[in-house]
Short mmCIF file of C-alpha atoms in Angstrom, two decimals:
data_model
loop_
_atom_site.label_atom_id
_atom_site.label_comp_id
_atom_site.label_asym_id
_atom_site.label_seq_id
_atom_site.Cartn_x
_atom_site.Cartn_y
_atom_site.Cartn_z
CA UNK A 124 0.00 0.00 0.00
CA UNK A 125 2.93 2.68 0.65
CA UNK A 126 4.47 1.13 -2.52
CA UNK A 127 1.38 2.30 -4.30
CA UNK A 128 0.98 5.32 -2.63
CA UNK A 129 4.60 6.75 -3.18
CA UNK A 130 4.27 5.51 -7.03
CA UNK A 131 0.94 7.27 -6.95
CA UNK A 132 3.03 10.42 -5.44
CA UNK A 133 5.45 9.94 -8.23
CA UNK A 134 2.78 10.13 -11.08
CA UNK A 135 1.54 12.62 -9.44
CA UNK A 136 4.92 15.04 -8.88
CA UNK A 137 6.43 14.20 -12.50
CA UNK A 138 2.96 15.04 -13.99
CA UNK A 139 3.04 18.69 -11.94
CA UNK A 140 6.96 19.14 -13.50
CA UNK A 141 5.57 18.69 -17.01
CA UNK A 142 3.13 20.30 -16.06
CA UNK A 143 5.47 23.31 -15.50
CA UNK A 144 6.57 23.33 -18.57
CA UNK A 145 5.86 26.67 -20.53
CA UNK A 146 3.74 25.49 -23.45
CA UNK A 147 6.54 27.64 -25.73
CA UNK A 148 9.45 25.55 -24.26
CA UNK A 149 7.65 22.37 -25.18
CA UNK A 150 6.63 23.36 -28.38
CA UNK A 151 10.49 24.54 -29.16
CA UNK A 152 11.79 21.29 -27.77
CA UNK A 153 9.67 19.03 -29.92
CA UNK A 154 10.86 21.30 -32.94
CA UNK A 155 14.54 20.74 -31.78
CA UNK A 156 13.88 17.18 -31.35
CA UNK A 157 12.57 16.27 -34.63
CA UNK A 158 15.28 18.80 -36.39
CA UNK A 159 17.91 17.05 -34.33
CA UNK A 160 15.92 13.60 -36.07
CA UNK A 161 15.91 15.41 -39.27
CA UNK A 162 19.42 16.03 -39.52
CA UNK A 163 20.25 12.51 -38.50
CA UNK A 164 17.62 10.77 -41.30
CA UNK A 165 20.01 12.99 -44.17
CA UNK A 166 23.24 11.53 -42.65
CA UNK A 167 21.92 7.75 -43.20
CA UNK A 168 20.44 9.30 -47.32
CA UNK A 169 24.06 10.47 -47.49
CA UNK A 170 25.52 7.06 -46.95
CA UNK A 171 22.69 5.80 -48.73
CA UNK A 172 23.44 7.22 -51.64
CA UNK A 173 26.98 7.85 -51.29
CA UNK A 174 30.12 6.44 -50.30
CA UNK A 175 28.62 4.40 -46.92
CA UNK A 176 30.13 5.09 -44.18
CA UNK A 177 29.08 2.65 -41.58
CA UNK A 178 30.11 4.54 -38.27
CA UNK A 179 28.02 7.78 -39.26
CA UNK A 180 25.39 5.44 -39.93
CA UNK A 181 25.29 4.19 -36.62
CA UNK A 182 26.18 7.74 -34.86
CA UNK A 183 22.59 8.59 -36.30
CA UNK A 184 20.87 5.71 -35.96
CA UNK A 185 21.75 5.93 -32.35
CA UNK A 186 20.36 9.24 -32.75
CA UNK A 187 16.97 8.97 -34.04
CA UNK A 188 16.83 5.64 -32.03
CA UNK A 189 17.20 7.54 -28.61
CA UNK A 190 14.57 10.53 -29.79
CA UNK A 191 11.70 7.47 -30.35
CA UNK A 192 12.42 6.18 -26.90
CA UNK A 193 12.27 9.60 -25.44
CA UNK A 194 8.81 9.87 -24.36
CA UNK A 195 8.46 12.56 -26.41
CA UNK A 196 4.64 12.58 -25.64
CA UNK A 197 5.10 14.28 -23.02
CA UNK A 198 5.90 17.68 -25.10
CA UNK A 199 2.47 17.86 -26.25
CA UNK A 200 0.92 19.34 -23.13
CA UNK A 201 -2.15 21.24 -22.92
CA UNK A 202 -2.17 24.53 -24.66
CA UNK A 203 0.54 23.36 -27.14
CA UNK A 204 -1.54 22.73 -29.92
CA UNK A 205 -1.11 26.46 -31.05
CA UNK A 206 1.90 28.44 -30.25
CA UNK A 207 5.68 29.41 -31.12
CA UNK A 208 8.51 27.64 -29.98
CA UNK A 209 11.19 28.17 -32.61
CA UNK A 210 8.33 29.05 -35.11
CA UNK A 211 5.00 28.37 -35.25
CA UNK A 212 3.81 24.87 -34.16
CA UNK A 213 2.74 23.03 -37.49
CA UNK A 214 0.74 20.46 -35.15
CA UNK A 215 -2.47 20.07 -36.71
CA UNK A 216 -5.58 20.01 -34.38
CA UNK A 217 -6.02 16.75 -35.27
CA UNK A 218 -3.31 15.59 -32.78
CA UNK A 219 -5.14 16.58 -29.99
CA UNK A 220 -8.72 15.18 -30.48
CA UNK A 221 -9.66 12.25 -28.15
CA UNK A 222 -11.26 10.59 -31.52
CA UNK A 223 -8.00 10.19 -32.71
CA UNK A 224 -5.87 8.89 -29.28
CA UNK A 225 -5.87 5.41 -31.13
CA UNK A 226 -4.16 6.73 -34.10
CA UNK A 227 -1.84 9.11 -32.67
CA UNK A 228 -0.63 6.14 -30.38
CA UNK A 229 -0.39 3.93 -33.74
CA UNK A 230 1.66 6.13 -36.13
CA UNK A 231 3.93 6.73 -32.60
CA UNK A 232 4.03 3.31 -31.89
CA UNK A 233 5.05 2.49 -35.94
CA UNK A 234 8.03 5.30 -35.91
CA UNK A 235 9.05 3.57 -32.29
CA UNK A 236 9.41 0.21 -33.75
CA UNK A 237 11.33 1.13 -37.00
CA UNK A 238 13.53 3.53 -35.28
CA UNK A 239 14.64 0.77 -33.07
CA UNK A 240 15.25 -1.60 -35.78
CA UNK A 241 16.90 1.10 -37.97
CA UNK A 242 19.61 1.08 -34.77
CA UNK A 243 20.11 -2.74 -35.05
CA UNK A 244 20.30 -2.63 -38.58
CA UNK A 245 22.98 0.09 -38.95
CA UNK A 246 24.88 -1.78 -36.12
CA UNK A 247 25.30 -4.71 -38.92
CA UNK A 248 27.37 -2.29 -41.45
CA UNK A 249 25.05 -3.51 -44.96
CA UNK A 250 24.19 -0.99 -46.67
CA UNK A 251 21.35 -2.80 -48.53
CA UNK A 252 19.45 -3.43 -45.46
CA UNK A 253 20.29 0.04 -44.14
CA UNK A 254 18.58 1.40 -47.45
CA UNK A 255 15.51 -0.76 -46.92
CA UNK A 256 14.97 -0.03 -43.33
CA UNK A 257 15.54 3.64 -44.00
CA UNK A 258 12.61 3.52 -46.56
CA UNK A 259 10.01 1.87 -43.71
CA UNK A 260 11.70 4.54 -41.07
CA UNK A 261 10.89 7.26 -43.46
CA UNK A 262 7.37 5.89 -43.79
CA UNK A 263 6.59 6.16 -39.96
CA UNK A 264 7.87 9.71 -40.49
CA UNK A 265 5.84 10.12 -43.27
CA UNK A 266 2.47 8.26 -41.67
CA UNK A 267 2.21 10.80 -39.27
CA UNK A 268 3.06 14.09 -41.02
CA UNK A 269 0.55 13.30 -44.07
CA UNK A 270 -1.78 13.25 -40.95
CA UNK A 271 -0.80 15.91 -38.07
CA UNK A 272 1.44 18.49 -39.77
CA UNK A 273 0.46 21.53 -41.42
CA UNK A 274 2.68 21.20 -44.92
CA UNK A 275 5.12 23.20 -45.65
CA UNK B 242 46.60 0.27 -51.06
CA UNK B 243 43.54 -0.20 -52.79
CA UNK B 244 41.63 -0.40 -49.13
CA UNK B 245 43.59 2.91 -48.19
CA UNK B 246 42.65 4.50 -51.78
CA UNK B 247 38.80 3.49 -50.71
CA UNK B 248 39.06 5.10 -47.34
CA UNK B 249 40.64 8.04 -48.58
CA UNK B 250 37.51 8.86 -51.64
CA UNK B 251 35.31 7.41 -48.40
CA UNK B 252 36.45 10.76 -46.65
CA UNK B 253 36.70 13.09 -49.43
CA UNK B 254 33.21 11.97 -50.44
CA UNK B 255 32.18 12.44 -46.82
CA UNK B 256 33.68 15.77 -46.60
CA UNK B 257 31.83 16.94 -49.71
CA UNK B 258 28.59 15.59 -48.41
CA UNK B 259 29.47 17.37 -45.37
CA UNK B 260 30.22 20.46 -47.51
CA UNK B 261 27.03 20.47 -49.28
CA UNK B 262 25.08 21.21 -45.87
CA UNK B 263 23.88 24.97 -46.10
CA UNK B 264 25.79 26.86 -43.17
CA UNK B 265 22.25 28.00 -42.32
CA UNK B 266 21.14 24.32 -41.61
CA UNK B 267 24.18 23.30 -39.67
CA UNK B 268 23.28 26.38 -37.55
CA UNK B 269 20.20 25.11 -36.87
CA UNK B 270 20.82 21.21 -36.35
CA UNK B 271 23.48 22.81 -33.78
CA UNK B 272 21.01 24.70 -32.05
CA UNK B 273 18.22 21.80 -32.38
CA UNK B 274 20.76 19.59 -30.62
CA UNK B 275 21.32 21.99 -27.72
CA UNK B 276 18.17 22.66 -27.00
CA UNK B 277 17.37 18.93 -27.02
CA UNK B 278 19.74 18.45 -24.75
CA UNK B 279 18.48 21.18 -22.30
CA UNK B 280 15.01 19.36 -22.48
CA UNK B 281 16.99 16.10 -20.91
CA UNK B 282 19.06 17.84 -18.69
CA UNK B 283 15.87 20.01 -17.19
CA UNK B 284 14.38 16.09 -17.25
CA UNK B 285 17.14 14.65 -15.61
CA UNK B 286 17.30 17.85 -12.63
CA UNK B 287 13.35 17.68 -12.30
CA UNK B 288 13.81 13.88 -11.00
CA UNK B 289 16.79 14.71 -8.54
CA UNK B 290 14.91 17.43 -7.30
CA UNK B 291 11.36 16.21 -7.23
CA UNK B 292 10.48 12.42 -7.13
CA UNK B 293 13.04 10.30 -8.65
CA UNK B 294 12.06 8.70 -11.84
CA UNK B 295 14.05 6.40 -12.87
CA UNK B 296 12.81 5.40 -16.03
CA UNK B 297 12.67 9.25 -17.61
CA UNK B 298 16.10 9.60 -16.45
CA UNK B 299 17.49 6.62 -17.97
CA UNK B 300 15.78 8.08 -21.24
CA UNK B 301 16.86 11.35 -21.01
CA UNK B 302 20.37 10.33 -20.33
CA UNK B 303 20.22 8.04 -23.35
CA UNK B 304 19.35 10.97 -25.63
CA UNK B 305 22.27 13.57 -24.40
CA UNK B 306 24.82 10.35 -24.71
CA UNK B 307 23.79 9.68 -28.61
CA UNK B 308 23.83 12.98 -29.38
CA UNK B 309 27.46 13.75 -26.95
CA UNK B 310 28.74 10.71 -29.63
CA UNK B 311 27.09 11.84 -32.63
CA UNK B 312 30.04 13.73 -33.83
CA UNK B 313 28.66 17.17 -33.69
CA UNK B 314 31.76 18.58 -34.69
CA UNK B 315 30.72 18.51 -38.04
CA UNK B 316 28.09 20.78 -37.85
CA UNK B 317 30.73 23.73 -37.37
CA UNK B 318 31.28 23.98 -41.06
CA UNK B 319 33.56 26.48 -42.52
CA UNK B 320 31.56 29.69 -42.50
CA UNK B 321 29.02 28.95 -39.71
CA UNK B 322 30.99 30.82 -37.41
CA UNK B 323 28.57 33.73 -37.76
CA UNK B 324 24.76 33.05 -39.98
CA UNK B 325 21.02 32.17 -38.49
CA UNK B 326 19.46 28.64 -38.04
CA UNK B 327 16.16 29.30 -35.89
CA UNK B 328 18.29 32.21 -34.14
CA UNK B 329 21.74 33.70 -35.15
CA UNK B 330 24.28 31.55 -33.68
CA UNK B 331 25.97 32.15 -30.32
CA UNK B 332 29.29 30.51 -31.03
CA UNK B 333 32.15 32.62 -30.46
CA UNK B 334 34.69 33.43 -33.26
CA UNK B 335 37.58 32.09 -30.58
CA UNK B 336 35.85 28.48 -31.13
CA UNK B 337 37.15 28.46 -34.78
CA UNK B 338 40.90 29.60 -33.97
CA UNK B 339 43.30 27.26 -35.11
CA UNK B 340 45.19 28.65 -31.89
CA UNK B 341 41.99 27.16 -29.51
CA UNK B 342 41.99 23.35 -31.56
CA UNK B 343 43.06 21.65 -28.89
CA UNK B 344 40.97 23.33 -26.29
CA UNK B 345 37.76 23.06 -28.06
CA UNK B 346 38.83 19.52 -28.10
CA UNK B 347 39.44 19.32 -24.45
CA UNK B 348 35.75 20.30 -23.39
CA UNK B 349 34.30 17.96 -26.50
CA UNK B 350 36.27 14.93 -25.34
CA UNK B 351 34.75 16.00 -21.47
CA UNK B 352 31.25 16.40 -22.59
CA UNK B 353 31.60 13.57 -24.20
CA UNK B 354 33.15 10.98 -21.39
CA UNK B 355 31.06 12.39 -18.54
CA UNK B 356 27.78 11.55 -21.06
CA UNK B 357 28.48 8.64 -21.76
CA UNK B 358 28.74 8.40 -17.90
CA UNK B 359 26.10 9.48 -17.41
CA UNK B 360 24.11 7.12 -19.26
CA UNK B 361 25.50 4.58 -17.36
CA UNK B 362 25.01 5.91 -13.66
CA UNK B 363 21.34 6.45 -15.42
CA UNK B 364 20.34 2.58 -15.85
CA UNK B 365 21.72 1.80 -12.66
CA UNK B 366 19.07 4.26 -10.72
CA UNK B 367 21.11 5.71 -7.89
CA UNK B 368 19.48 8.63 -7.77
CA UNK B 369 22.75 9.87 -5.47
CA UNK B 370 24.94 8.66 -8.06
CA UNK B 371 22.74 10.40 -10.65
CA UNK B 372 22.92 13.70 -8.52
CA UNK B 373 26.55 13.57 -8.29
CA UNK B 374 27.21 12.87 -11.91
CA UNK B 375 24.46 15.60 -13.38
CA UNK B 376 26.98 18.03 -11.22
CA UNK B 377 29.53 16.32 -13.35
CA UNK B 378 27.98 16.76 -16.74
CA UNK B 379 26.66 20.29 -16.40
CA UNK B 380 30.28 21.09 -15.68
CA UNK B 381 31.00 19.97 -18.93
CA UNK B 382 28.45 22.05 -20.44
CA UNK B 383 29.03 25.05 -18.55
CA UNK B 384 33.02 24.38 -19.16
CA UNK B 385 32.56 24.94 -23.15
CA UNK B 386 29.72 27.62 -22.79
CA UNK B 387 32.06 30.38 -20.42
CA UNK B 388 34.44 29.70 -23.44
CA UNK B 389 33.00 29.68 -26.42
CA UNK B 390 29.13 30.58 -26.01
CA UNK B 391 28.10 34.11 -25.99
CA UNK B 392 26.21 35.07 -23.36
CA UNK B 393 22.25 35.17 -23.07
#
């Protein structure tokens, strides 16, 4: 019963630190975070369609890999779904509607598992597979921003 | 020779890759990075300071250790000494001087160990050991920024 109780605390105290998060903060960090992602997905194209160079690979694998695990979830507080962090958010409102909890969760859960297999893959060094895991990585990215981001 | 004659075009076509980065978006993937590291870091302080959680630590720590070994260093391109990404860039001119190389190196190589430290005082969840070793890390931060950061 204290077990429960103290975790209960715990939800309860990490919730109220998110929960002090300014909604601009968030929103900048989840620009930085999937800039940071961005930046790592053109390193793999480079050695993609370059010369491949297996330790850059894996250096942003790691990368991307360690973003998905993140728990970035937690950026999209409350009164983030408009806002300027960096810039504008792009989120579309979409993101935010109960109706679509199951979805959101799903194209989440899809970038999760790819990104995590894209780091297992690069560990290997073959550049074929890299290519064809990059493609289903993209995909994930791709899944969600045809859905919840205001284009370019 | 013909291995070292492969590594060699490896590096020069690396380097050109490299070189076709706009200074502008080197900028920014620099200041994406920071930023997402100062979303871990605040992550990491919240749980020594409010209830430990052990599992968004060990995340958080796992982010600022791939991106402390993502080889960052490349993002300082020739000619991004001064420009905009999201914001004109802080970076000092001194962090470019041929005179400073082995200092800048110094506080990369620090940043660098006590991350990867980090990351592993993270997974073992002493939140003591954690306290002690954020101390550590921020040092490392703080170390480069009196240097070669301007100030806010």
């Amino acid at each position: 019963m204290k077990k429960l109780m103290l975790a209960l605390l715990g939800i309860t105290l990490a919730g109220s630190a998110a929960a002090q998060m300014k909604p601009e903060d968030a929103i900048k960090y989840r620009q930085s975070a999937y800039s940071t992602m961005s930046w790592n997905m053109h390193r793999i194209k480079a050695s993609i369609e370059g010369a491949y160079n297996k330790d850059d690979v894996i250096k942003a694998a790691n990368v991307i890999q360690s973003l998905a695990n993140s728990g970035m979830g937690s950026l999209y507080l409350p009164g983030t779904d408009k806002g300027k962090g960096w810039v504008e958010t792009r989120v579309k409102p979409e993101f935010f509607a109960p109706a679509n909890k199951d979805k959101v969760g799903k194209v989440a859960a899809d970038f999760n598992r790819e990104a995590n297999e894209m780091a297992k893959i690069a560990a290997g060094g073959d550049a074929a597979a890299v290519k064809a895991q990059f493609d289903k990585l993209g995909g994930t990215c791709k899944g969600c921003h045809d859905d919840f981001k205001i284009k370019d």
